[in-house]
XYZ file of C-alpha atoms in Angstrom:
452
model
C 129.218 118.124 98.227
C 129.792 118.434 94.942
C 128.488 121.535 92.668
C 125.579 120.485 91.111
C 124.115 118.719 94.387
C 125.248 122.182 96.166
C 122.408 123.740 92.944
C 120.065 121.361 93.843
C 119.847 121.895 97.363
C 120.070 125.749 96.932
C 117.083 125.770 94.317
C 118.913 128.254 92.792
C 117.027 128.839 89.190
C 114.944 130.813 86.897
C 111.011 131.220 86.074
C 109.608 128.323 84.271
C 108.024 130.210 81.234
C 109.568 133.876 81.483
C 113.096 131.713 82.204
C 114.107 134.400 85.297
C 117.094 133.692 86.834
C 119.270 135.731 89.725
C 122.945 135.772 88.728
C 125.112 134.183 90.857
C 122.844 133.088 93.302
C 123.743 129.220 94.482
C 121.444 128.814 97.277
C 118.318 130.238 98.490
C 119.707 132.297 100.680
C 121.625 134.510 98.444
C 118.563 134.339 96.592
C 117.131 136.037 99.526
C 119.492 138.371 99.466
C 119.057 139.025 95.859
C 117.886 142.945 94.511
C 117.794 142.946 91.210
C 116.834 139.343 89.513
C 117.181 140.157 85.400
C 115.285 138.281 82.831
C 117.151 135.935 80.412
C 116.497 137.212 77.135
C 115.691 134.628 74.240
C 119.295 135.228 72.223
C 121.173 134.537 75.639
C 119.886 131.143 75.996
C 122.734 129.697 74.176
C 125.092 130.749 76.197
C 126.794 127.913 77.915
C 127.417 129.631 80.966
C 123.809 129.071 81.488
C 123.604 125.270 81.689
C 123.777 125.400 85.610
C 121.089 128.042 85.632
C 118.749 125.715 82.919
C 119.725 122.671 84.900
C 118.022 124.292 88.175
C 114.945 125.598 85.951
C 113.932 121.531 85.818
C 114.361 121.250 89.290
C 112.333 124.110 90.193
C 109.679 122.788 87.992
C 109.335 119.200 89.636
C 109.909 121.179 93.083
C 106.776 123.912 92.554
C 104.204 120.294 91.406
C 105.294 118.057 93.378
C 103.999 118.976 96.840
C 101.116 120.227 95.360
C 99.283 119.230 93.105
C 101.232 115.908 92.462
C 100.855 114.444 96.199
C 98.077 117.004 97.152
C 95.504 116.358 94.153
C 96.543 112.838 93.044
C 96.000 111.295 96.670
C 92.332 112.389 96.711
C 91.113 110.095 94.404
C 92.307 107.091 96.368
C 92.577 105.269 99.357
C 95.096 107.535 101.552
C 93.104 110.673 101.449
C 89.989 112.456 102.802
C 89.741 116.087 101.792
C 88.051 118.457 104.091
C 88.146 121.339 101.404
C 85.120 123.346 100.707
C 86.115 124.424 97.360
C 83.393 123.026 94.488
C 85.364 121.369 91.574
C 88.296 120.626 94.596
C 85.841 118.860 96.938
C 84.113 117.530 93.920
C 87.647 115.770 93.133
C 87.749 114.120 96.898
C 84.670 112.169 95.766
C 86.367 111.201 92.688
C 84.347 113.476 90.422
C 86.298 115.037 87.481
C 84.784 116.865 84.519
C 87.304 117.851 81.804
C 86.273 121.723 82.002
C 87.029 121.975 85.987
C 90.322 123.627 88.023
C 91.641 120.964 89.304
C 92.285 118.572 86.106
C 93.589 121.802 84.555
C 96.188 122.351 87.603
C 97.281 119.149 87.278
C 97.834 118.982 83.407
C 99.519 122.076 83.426
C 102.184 121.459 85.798
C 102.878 117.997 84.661
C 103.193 119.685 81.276
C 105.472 122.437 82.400
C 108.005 120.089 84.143
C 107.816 117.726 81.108
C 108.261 120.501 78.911
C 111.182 122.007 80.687
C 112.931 118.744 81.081
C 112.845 117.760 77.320
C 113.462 121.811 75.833
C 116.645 121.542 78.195
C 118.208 118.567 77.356
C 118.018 119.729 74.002
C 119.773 122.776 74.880
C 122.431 120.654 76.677
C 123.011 118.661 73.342
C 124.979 122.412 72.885
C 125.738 124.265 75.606
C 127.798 120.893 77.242
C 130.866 120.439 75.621
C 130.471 116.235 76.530
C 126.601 116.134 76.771
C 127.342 112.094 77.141
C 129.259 112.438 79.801
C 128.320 115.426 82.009
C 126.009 114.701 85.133
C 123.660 117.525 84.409
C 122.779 116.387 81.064
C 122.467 112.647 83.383
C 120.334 114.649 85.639
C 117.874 116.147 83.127
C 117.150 113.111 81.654
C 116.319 111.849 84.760
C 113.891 114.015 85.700
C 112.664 113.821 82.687
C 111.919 110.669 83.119
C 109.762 111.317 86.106
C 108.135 113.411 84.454
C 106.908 110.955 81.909
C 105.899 108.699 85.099
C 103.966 110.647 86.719
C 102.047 111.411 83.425
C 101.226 108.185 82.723
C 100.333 107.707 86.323
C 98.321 110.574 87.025
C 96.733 111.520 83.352
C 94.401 109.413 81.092
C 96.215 110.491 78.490
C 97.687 113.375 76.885
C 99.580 115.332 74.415
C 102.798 115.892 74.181
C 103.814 119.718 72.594
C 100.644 120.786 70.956
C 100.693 117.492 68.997
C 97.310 116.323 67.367
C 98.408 112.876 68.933
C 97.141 110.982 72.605
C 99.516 109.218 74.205
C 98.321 106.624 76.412
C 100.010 106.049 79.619
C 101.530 102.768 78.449
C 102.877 104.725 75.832
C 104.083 107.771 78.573
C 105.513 104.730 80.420
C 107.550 103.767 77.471
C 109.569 107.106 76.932
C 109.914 107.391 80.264
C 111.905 104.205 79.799
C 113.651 105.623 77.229
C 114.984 108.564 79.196
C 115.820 106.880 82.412
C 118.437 104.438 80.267
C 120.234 107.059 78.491
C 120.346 108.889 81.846
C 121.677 105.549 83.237
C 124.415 105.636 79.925
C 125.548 109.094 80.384
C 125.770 109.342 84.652
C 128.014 106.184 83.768
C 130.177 107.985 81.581
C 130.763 110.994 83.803
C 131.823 109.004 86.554
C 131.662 108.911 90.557
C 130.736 112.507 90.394
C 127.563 111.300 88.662
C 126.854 107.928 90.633
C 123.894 109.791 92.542
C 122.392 110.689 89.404
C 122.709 107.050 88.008
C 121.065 105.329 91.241
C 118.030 107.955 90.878
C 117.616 106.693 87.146
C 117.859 103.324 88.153
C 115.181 103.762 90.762
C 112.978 105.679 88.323
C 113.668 103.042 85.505
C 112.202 100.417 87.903
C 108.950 102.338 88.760
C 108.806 103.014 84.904
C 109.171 99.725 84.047
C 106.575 97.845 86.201
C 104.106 100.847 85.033
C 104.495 99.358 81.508
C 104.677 95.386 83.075
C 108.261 94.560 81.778
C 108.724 92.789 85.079
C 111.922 91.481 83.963
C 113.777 95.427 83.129
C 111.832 96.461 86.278
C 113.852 93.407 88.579
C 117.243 94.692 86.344
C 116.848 98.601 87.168
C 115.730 97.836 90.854
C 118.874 95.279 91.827
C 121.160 98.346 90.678
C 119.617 100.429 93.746
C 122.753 100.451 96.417
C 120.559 100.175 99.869
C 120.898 103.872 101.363
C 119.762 105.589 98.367
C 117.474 108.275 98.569
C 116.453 111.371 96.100
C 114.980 114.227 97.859
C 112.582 117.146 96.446
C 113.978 119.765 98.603
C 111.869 122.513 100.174
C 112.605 125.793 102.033
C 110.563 127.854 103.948
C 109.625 131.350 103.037
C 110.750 130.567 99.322
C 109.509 127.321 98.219
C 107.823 125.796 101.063
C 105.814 122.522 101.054
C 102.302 123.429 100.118
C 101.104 120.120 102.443
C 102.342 121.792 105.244
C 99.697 124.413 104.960
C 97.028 122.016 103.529
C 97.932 119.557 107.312
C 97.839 122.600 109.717
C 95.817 125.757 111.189
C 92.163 125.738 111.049
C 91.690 125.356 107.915
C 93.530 122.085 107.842
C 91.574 120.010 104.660
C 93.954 116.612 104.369
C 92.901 113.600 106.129
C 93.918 109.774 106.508
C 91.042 107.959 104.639
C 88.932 105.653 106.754
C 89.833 102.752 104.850
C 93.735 103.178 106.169
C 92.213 104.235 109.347
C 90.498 100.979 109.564
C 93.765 99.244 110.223
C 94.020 100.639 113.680
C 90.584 101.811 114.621
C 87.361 103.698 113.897
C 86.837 106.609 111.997
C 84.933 108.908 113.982
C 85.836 108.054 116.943
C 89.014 108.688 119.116
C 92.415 106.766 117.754
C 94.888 106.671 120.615
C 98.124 106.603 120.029
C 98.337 103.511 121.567
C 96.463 101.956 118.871
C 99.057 103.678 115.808
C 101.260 100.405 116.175
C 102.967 101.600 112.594
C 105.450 104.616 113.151
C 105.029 104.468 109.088
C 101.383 106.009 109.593
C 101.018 108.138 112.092
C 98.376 110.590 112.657
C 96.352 113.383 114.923
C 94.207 110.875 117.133
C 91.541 113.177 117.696
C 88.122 113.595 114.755
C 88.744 117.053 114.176
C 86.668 119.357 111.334
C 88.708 121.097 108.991
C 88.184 123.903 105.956
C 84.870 122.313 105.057
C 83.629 122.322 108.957
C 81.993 119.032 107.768
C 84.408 116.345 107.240
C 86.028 114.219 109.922
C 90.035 114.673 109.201
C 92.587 112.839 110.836
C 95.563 114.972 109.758
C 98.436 112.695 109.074
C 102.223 113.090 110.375
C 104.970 112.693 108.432
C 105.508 109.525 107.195
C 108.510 107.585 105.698
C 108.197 109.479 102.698
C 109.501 112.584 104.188
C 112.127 114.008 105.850
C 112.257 114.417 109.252
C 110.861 110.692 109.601
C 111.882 109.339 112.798
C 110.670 105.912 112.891
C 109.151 106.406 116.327
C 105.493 106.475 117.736
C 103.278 109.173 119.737
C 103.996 107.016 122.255
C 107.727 106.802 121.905
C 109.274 107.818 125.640
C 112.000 110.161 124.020
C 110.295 112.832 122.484
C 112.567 113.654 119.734
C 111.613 110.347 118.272
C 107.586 111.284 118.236
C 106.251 111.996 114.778
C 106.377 115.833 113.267
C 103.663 117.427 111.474
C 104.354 118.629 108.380
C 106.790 122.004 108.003
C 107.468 124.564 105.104
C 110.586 122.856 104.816
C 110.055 119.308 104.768
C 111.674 117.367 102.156
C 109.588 114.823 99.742
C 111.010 111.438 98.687
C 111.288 111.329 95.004
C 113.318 107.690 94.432
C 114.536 105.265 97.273
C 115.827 102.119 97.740
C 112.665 101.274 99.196
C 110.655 102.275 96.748
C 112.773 99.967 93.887
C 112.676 97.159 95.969
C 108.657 96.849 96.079
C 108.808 97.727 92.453
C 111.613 94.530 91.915
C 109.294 91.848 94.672
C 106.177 93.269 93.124
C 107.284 92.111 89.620
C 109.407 88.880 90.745
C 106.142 87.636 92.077
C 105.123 85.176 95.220
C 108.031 83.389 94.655
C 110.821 85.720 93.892
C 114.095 86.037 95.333
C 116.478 89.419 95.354
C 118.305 91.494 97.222
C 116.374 91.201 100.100
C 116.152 88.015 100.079
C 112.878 85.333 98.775
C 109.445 87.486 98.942
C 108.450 86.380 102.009
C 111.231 87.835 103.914
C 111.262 90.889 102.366
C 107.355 91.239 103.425
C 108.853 90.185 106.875
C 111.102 92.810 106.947
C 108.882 95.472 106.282
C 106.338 93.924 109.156
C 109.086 94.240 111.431
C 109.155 97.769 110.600
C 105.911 98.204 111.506
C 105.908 96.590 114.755
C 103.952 94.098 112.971
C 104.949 90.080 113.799
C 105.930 87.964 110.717
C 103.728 85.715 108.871
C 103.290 82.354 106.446
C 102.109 83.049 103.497
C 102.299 82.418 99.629
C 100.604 82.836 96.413
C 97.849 85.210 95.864
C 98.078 86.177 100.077
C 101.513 86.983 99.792
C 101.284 89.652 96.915
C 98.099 91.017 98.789
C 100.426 91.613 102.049
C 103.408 92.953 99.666
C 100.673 95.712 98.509
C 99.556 96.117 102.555
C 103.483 96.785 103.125
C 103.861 99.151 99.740
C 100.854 101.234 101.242
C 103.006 101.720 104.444
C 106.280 101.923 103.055
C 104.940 104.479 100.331
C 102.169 106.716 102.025
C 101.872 109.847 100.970
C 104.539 109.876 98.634
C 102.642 110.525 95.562
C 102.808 106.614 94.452
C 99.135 105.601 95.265
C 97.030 106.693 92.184
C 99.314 105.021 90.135
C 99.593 101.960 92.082
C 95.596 101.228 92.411
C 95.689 102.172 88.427
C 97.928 99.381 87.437
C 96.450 96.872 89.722
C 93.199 97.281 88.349
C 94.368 97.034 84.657
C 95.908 93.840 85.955
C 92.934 92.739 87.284
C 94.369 92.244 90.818
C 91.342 94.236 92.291
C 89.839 97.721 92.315
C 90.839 99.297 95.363
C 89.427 102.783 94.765
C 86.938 104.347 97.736
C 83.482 103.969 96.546
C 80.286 103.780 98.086
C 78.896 106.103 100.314
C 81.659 109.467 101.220
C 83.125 109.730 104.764
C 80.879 112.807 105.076
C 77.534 111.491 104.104
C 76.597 115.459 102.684
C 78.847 114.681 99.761
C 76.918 111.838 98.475
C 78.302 108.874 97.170
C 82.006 108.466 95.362
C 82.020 109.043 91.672
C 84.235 106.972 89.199
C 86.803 109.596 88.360
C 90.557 107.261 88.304
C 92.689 109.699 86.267
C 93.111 113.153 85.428
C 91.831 114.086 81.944
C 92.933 116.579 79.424
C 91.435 120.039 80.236
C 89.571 121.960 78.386
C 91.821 124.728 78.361
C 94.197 121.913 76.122
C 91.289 121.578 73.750
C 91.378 125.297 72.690
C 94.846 125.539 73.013
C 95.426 122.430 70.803
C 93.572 122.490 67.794
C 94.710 119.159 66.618
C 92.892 117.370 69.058
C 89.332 119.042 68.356
C-alpha cells in the first residue's frame, strides 16, 4: 500500500476552515492517540512538508458531506427515500418542499462549498509546495476530487456561486469544469506513473459521470471504456472518529430513513409485511417489517446495505449461510464514490439501445445486471430497453448518492419525470411539493453581496 493510499485510509488531516492538523499522525488511530493537535498557522502553509497534511484536508472534506448530507439529504427528494424525521424544514424536505431561507438547503450548500473550496485552494497550493505538480499523484488526486465536487454541485444545486462571485453557474456549466478537472487529473496521474494508476481510473470514472451530466455522450463512452473492471473508490469511515452518519439515521428508535414505496412496489406492499422471501434482489434489501421511526408516523422500511457499500455481500435474508445475509448499516461502513459499475451505466446509458462496449451490445449488459438480481433475461429494444437500463441503474446504484442527479437529467431530457408526487406515504404530510434541487441559501445572499 503505497503512502498516500496508507493517508487516505488513515483520514489523517486537519480542520477544514481553522486548517488543524495532528503532526505525524498517519492513521486514525494515532490520531486517537494524539494529545496535543496544534493549529497550522497562516505563514506555515507554504511549507511543503505540508502537502500530505493539505492533501488529507480534501479528503476529510468529501468524507464529513458525503454520508450526510450528500446521500442523507439528496435521496429525500426522490424515489429511494422516505424520511421518518420529525424535524420541520427536514421533514418539510422529504415532501420535496424547499424554501431558500430553511436548514437543510443551507447544510447542503455549505458543505458542497467547503469541499469545493478546499479542493480548488489546494491544488493551488500544490502548484508550489510539489516540486513536479504534473506529475505527483496527490496533485492527480486533488483534482480529482475536485472534480466530484463540481458533480455533485451540479447534481444536487440549482445553481450557485463559486467564491463569493456575483456570477450563477448553472449546473451544465458546474458539469463543464468538472470536466475540466477530471482530464488534467487524468494528464497528471499519467505522468506520475503506476503509483498513480488508482488515481487515474477514479478520474476516468468521474469524467464519465461528468460527462453524461453535460450530454457529451461520446467523452462520456471515452472516459467510461478506460474503467479496468475491479475498480472501486471508497469514502472511508471509522467509528468513534468519523463514522457514517446513515448508520445512525438506519438504526435505534429513532431510525428516520426508509425505502420509498415506489422501490418497494417492486417486491410488495408498503404497509404491509415484505418477507424476505419476496426481496428477490440482494441489491435492495431491507427490514421486512412496517416499523415507525423518529416521526412515530411514517411507515419506514429501513434499508440494508446495498451494493454501494462496503460490507455488500451479494446474498439475501434468506441466504442459508449467514455470513452472506445483508448488514445494516455500521459507523464504519465504507461509501462507493466511483466504480466500474457505475462508468459502465454512464457509457450504455449514453451509447444508447443499440450500443456495444465493454460489456458487450446493451442488451447483454442489461442481462447481466438481471442476472445479478436473480432476475431472468429479457428481449427488448428501443425505448423498453433504456427504460430497463434505468430499472438496473436504480439497483446497481441505490443509495449511493447518484439518484437526484439521475431523475434531474432525465427529465431535462425529456425521458420522464420520475420524482414522488401525489399524495405522501404518510397521508399527515399532505401532498409532495415540487422542490428538484437544492437552492442557494439565504445565508449566501448576505454573505454574497454580488448576487443581491
Amino acid at each position: 500500500m503505497n503512502a498516500i493510499h496508507t493517508l487516505r485510509r488513515g483520514l489523517a488531516f486537519l480542520g477544514l476552515c481553522a486548517l488543524v492538523a495532528v503532526a505525524g499522525c498517519d492513521t486514525v488511530d494515532e490520531l486517537l492517540e494524539a494529545e496535543n493537535p496544534a493549529a497550522i498557522r497562516e505563514d506555515q502553509l507554504d511549507d511543503p512538508t505540508l502537502a500530505n497534511v493539505l492533501v488529507n484536508s480534501v479528503i476529510r472534506a468529501l468524507t464529513e458531506a458525503y454520508a450526510d448530507p450528500i446521500i442523507w439529504d439528496g435521496s429525500k427528494l426522490t424515489d429511494e427515500h422516505v424520511s421518518g424525521i420529525n424535524w420541520p424544514e427536514t421533514k418539510d424536505l422529504g415532501k420535496r418542499v424547499l424554501p431558500y431561507n430553511v436548514g437543510p438547503a443551507e447544510t447542503m450548500y455549505g458543505a458542497l462549498q467547503r469541499f469545493r473550496f478546499m479542493a480548488d485552494s489546494v491544488a493551488t497550493r500544490l502548484e508550489t509546495l510539489l516540486e513536479k505538480p504534473n506529475e505527483d499523484r496527490r496533485m492527480a488526486l486533488v483534482l480529482a476530487y475536485g472534480g466530484y465536487a463540481y458533480v455533485f454541485m451540479a447534481e444536487i444545486l440549482c445553481e450557485a456561486t463559486i467564491d463569493v462571485g456575483s456570477k450563477r453557474y448553472t449546473p451544465q456549466e458546474l458539469f463543464e469544469i468538472a470536466i475540466q478537472k477530471f482530464q488534467r487529473a487524468v494528464q497528471v496521474a499519467e505522468a506520475a506513473g503506476a503509483e498513480a494508476e488508482d488515481v487515474k481510473n477514479l478520474a476516468y470514472t468521474g469524467l464519465a459521470r461528468a460527462a453524461i451530466g453535460a450530454g457529451n455522450k461520446a467523452l462520456a463512452m471515452d472516459a467510461a471504456e478506460e474503467v479496468p473492471s475491479d475498480f472501486v473508490w471508497w469514502v472511508e469511515y471509522k467509528n468513534q472518529v468519523f463514522a457514517n452518519e446513515l448508520a445512525g439515521h438506519a438504526r435505534g428508535g429513532n431510525h428516520n430513513i426508509g425505502v420509498h414505496p415506489i422501490v418497494l412496489s417492486r417486491f410488495g406492499t408498503y404497509g404491509e409485511t415484505i418477507p424476505p422471501e419476496a426481496q428477490t434482489d440482494p441489491r435492495i434489501q431491507f427490514n421486512p417489517e412496517p416499523r415507525l421511526g423518529h416521526d412515530a408516523q411514517t411507515i419506514l422500511y429501513t434499508p440494508y446495505q446495498s451494493l454501494s457499500y462496503s460490507e455488500y455481500t451479494g446474498g439475501l435474508q434468506t441466504d442459508s449461510i449467514p455470513s452472506r445475509r445483508p448488514p445494516t448499516l455500521e459507523n464504519d461502513t465504507d461509501i462507493r464514490l466511483g466504480s466500474y459499475i457505475d462508468a459502465m451505466h454512464n457509457y450504455y446509458e449514453a451509447a444508447g439501445p443499440d450500443g456495444v462496449g465493454p460489456e458487450g451490445p446493451t442488451l447483454e449488459f442489461v442481462n447481466k445486471r438481471r442476472a445479478v438480481g436473480n432476475q431472468p433475461p429479457v428481449t427488448l429494444s428501443g425505448d423498453a430497453l433504456m427504460a430497463e437500463l434505468r430499472e438496473q441503474r436504480l439497483r446497481d446504484l441505490f443509495f449511493g448518492g447518484f439518484r437526484l442527479g439521475d431523475l434531474r437529467r432525465w427529465k431535462a431530457q425529456g425521458v420522464g419525470d420520475f420524482f414522488p408526487k401525489g399524495t405522501h406515504p404518510n397521508p399527515v404530510m399532505g401532498e409532495y411539493g415540487t422542490a428538484e434541487c437544492f437552492p442557494i441559501p439565504l445565508d449566501e445572499f448576505v454573505a454574497n453581496p454580488g448576487i443581491r
